[in-house]
Coordinates of C-alpha atoms in Angstrom, one line a residue:
M1 CA 23.2 -23.2 -14.3
A2 CA 23.4 -19.3 -13.9
A3 CA 20.8 -17.8 -11.7
T4 CA 17.8 -16.1 -13.3
R5 CA 17.0 -12.5 -12.8
L6 CA 14.0 -13.5 -10.6
E7 CA 16.4 -15.6 -8.4
L8 CA 18.8 -12.7 -8.0
N9 CA 16.1 -10.4 -7.0
L10 CA 14.9 -12.9 -4.5
L11 CA 18.3 -13.2 -3.0
R12 CA 18.7 -9.5 -2.9
L13 CA 15.4 -9.0 -1.0
L14 CA 16.1 -12.0 1.2
S15 CA 19.4 -10.5 2.2
R16 CA 17.7 -7.2 3.1
C17 CA 15.0 -9.0 5.1
E18 CA 17.6 -10.8 7.1
A19 CA 19.5 -7.4 7.7
L20 CA 16.2 -5.9 8.9
A21 CA 15.4 -8.8 11.1
A22 CA 18.7 -8.5 12.8
E23 CA 18.0 -4.8 13.8
R24 CA 16.0 -3.6 16.7
R25 CA 12.8 -2.5 15.1
E26 CA 10.0 -0.1 16.4
P27 CA 6.6 -1.8 17.1
D28 CA 5.0 0.0 14.2
E29 CA 7.7 -1.0 11.8
W30 CA 6.0 -2.4 8.6
R31 CA 8.6 -2.8 5.9
L32 CA 9.9 -6.2 7.0
E33 CA 6.5 -7.8 7.0
K34 CA 5.7 -6.4 3.5
Y35 CA 9.1 -7.5 2.2
V36 CA 8.5 -11.1 3.5
D37 CA 5.1 -11.1 1.7
A38 CA 6.8 -10.1 -1.5
L39 CA 9.5 -12.9 -0.8
E40 CA 6.7 -15.5 -0.7
E41 CA 5.4 -14.4 -4.0
M42 CA 8.8 -14.4 -5.6
L43 CA 9.5 -17.9 -4.3
L44 CA 6.2 -19.2 -5.6
A45 CA 7.0 -17.6 -9.0
L46 CA 10.5 -19.2 -9.0
K47 CA 9.2 -22.6 -8.2
K48 CA 7.0 -22.4 -11.4
H49 CA 9.8 -20.8 -13.6
S50 CA 11.1 -22.9 -16.5
S51 CA 14.7 -22.2 -15.3
K52 CA 14.1 -22.8 -11.6
P53 CA 17.2 -23.7 -9.4
A54 CA 17.8 -27.2 -7.9
P55 CA 15.3 -28.6 -5.5
E56 CA 17.7 -28.4 -2.6
L57 CA 18.3 -24.7 -3.3
L58 CA 14.6 -24.1 -3.5
N59 CA 14.1 -25.8 -0.2
E60 CA 16.8 -23.7 1.5
Y61 CA 15.1 -20.5 0.2
A62 CA 11.8 -21.8 1.5
R63 CA 13.3 -22.5 4.9
K64 CA 14.7 -19.0 5.2
V65 CA 11.3 -17.4 4.2
D66 CA 9.4 -19.6 6.6
F67 CA 11.9 -18.7 9.4
L68 CA 11.2 -15.0 8.8
K69 CA 7.5 -15.5 8.7
G70 CA 7.7 -17.5 12.0
M71 CA 9.8 -14.8 13.6
L72 CA 7.2 -12.1 12.7
E73 CA 4.4 -14.3 14.0
A74 CA 6.3 -14.9 17.3
E75 CA 6.8 -11.1 17.7
K76 CA 3.0 -10.6 17.7
L77 CA 2.5 -12.8 20.8
S78 CA 1.7 -11.1 24.0
S79 CA 4.1 -12.5 26.6
S80 CA 7.9 -13.0 26.5
A81 CA 7.5 -16.7 27.5
E82 CA 5.2 -17.3 24.5
K83 CA 7.6 -15.6 22.2
A84 CA 10.6 -17.6 23.6
L85 CA 8.7 -20.8 23.1
A86 CA 7.6 -20.0 19.6
N87 CA 11.3 -19.1 18.9
Q88 CA 12.4 -22.5 19.9
F89 CA 10.4 -24.1 17.1
L90 CA 11.9 -21.9 14.3
A91 CA 14.3 -23.5 11.9
P92 CA 16.9 -21.0 10.5
G93 CA 18.8 -21.4 7.2
R94 CA 21.6 -23.8 6.9
T95 CA 23.7 -21.9 4.3
P96 CA 24.8 -18.2 4.0
T97 CA 22.6 -16.1 1.7
T98 CA 25.6 -14.0 0.4
A99 CA 29.3 -14.6 0.0
K100 CA 30.1 -12.0 2.7
E101 CA 28.5 -14.1 5.4
R102 CA 30.6 -16.4 7.6
T103 CA 27.4 -17.8 9.4
P104 CA 23.9 -18.0 7.9
A105 CA 22.2 -14.7 8.8
T106 CA 18.9 -16.4 9.8
K107 CA 20.8 -18.5 12.3
M108 CA 22.3 -15.4 13.9
V109 CA 18.9 -13.8 14.0
H110 CA 17.6 -16.8 15.7
L111 CA 20.2 -16.6 18.3
Q112 CA 19.6 -12.9 18.8
T113 CA 15.9 -13.3 19.2
K114 CA 16.4 -16.1 21.6
A115 CA 18.7 -13.9 23.7
R116 CA 16.3 -11.0 23.5
Y117 CA 13.3 -13.1 24.7
T118 CA 15.4 -14.7 27.4
G119 CA 16.5 -11.3 28.6
K120 CA 12.9 -10.0 28.7
M121 CA 11.8 -13.0 30.7
R122 CA 14.7 -12.5 33.2
S123 CA 14.0 -8.9 33.6
E124 CA 10.3 -9.6 34.2
L125 CA 11.3 -12.0 37.0
L126 CA 14.1 -9.8 38.5
G127 CA 12.4 -6.4 37.8
T128 CA 15.4 -5.0 36.0
D129 CA 15.5 -2.7 32.9
P130 CA 14.8 -5.0 29.9
L131 CA 16.5 -2.8 27.5
S132 CA 19.9 -2.8 29.3
V133 CA 19.6 -6.6 29.7
N134 CA 18.8 -7.2 26.0
E135 CA 21.6 -4.8 24.8
S136 CA 24.2 -6.6 26.9
E137 CA 23.0 -10.0 25.7
E138 CA 23.0 -9.0 22.0
L139 CA 26.4 -7.3 22.4
N140 CA 28.0 -10.4 23.9
L141 CA 26.4 -12.5 21.2
R142 CA 27.7 -10.4 18.4
K143 CA 31.2 -10.5 19.9
R144 CA 31.2 -14.3 20.3
K145 CA 29.9 -15.2 16.9
G146 CA 31.6 -12.5 14.9
F147 CA 28.4 -11.3 13.4
V148 CA 29.0 -9.2 10.3
S149 CA 25.9 -7.1 9.4
E150 CA 25.1 -6.8 5.7
E151 CA 25.3 -3.4 4.0
K152 CA 21.8 -1.8 3.9
Q153 CA 20.2 -1.6 0.5
S154 CA 18.6 1.7 -0.2
A155 CA 14.8 2.0 -0.1
T156 CA 14.8 3.1 -3.8
E157 CA 16.7 0.0 -4.8
L158 CA 14.3 -2.3 -3.0
D159 CA 11.3 -0.6 -4.4
A160 CA 12.7 -1.2 -7.9
V161 CA 13.0 -4.9 -7.2
L162 CA 9.4 -5.0 -6.0
Q163 CA 8.3 -2.9 -8.9
H164 CA 10.0 -5.3 -11.3
H165 CA 8.2 -8.2 -9.8
R166 CA 4.8 -6.5 -10.1
S167 CA 5.6 -5.6 -13.7
M168 CA 6.3 -9.3 -14.5
Q169 CA 3.0 -10.3 -13.0
E170 CA 1.1 -7.5 -15.0
K171 CA 2.9 -8.6 -18.2
L172 CA 1.8 -12.2 -17.7
A173 CA -1.8 -11.1 -17.0
E174 CA -1.8 -9.0 -20.2
E175 CA -0.4 -11.9 -22.3
M176 CA -3.1 -14.2 -21.0
L177 CA -5.8 -11.7 -21.8
S178 CA -4.4 -11.2 -25.3
L179 CA -4.4 -15.0 -25.8
A180 CA -8.0 -15.2 -24.7
R181 CA -9.1 -12.5 -27.1
S182 CA -7.2 -14.2 -29.9
L183 CA -8.9 -17.4 -29.3
K184 CA -12.3 -15.8 -29.3
N185 CA -11.6 -14.0 -32.5
N186 CA -10.5 -17.2 -34.2
T187 CA -13.6 -19.0 -33.0
L188 CA -15.8 -16.3 -34.4
A189 CA -14.0 -16.4 -37.7
A190 CA -14.3 -20.2 -37.9
Q191 CA -18.1 -19.9 -37.2
N192 CA -18.4 -17.3 -40.0
V193 CA -16.5 -19.5 -42.5
I194 CA -18.9 -22.5 -41.7
K195 CA -21.9 -20.3 -42.0
Q196 CA -20.8 -19.0 -45.4
D197 CA -20.0 -22.5 -46.6
N198 CA -23.5 -23.6 -45.6
Q199 CA -25.0 -20.7 -47.5
V200 CA -23.0 -21.5 -50.6
A201 CA -24.1 -25.2 -50.4
W202 CA -27.8 -24.3 -50.2
I203 CA -27.5 -22.0 -53.1
A204 CA -25.8 -24.8 -55.1
V205 CA -28.6 -27.2 -54.1
E206 CA -31.3 -24.7 -55.2
E207 CA -29.6 -24.2 -58.6
I208 CA -29.5 -28.1 -59.0
I209 CA -33.2 -28.3 -58.3
Q210 CA -33.9 -25.5 -60.7
I211 CA -32.0 -27.3 -63.5
L212 CA -33.8 -30.6 -62.8
S213 CA -37.1 -28.7 -62.8
I214 CA -36.4 -27.4 -66.2
A215 CA -35.3 -30.8 -67.4
I216 CA -38.6 -32.4 -66.1
H217 CA -40.7 -29.7 -67.7
N218 CA -38.9 -30.2 -71.0
I219 CA -40.1 -33.8 -71.0
N220 CA -43.9 -34.1 -71.1
L221 CA -44.4 -35.3 -67.6
R222 CA -48.1 -34.9 -67.6
R223 CA -48.4 -37.7 -70.2
Y224 CA -46.9 -40.0 -67.4
G225 CA -49.0 -38.7 -64.6
V226 CA -46.1 -37.0 -62.8
N227 CA -46.7 -33.6 -61.1
G228 CA -44.4 -31.1 -62.8
N229 CA -44.6 -28.7 -59.7
I230 CA -42.6 -31.1 -57.4
C231 CA -39.4 -29.0 -57.7
N232 CA -41.2 -25.8 -56.7
L233 CA -42.8 -27.6 -53.8
I234 CA -39.3 -28.7 -52.6
L235 CA -38.0 -25.2 -53.0
N236 CA -40.9 -23.8 -50.9
V237 CA -40.2 -26.3 -48.1
I238 CA -36.5 -25.3 -48.1
A239 CA -37.5 -21.6 -47.9
A240 CA -39.7 -22.3 -44.9
G241 CA -36.8 -24.2 -43.2
G242 CA -38.8 -27.4 -43.2
I243 CA -36.4 -29.8 -44.8
C244 CA -32.9 -30.9 -43.7
M245 CA -29.9 -31.6 -46.1
K246 CA -30.4 -35.4 -45.9
D247 CA -34.0 -35.2 -47.0
L248 CA -33.2 -32.7 -49.6
S249 CA -30.6 -35.1 -51.1
S250 CA -33.1 -37.8 -51.2
S251 CA -35.5 -35.6 -53.1
I252 CA -32.9 -34.7 -55.7
V253 CA -32.0 -38.4 -56.2
Q254 CA -35.7 -39.1 -56.8
L255 CA -35.9 -36.4 -59.3
V256 CA -32.9 -37.7 -61.2
L257 CA -34.4 -41.2 -61.2
T258 CA -37.6 -39.8 -62.5
I259 CA -35.8 -38.0 -65.4
D260 CA -33.8 -41.2 -66.2
S261 CA -37.0 -43.2 -66.3
L262 CA -38.6 -40.7 -68.6
V263 CA -35.7 -40.4 -71.0
L264 CA -35.5 -44.2 -71.2

């Protein structure tokens, strides 16, 4: 199955993060941490996508993202010994992120950070210059493993990827809001229809009672001791809201029976 646009964007950003992780960064460098946060959001969205990749591929993406997160957390520790220990528990990716890689980039980053922290610990013990030790370790490591750095993507291109991801989230939020409004409008419309139907039903009932009243008055009810104002009484009760539809139906039936008995 072909990769979706979301998966391609995730791979591009993941490759960029791996390249940044392999570089020597200043202490106040913030881009990598922000990019990794965006990677987490993309990975979560990809897991929920209808055309998500195979589970083993998702697990590999998650493994690489977790490695980058763990690496950043290790860098925040105070001593070189703590950093080296935390680095030992990190699990790099098993497969290359791009076709240009001969070895998974996260694995190379893992070896680099291990060499860097080991060099710092050694320099602290021997009192040597940590920079020269680290540079020598990393240079030897690059030569042994044939590390090939990925071509850096421009900041503008990465911003476009992140902007596209934010736009997708905003579009989804707008669609959910539109759906909620539509549901509210449909509910109100249904309530209005029911209300109008009830009003029409009451008007029809009132007309029936008026017709029955006229029929009763046309028959000389006083001769049989029947109160001719019973229909007006029912209408007054209805107007006051003191009778329900069930009771009203019973009253109408009684009036009809009365008329039948009089006619007979």
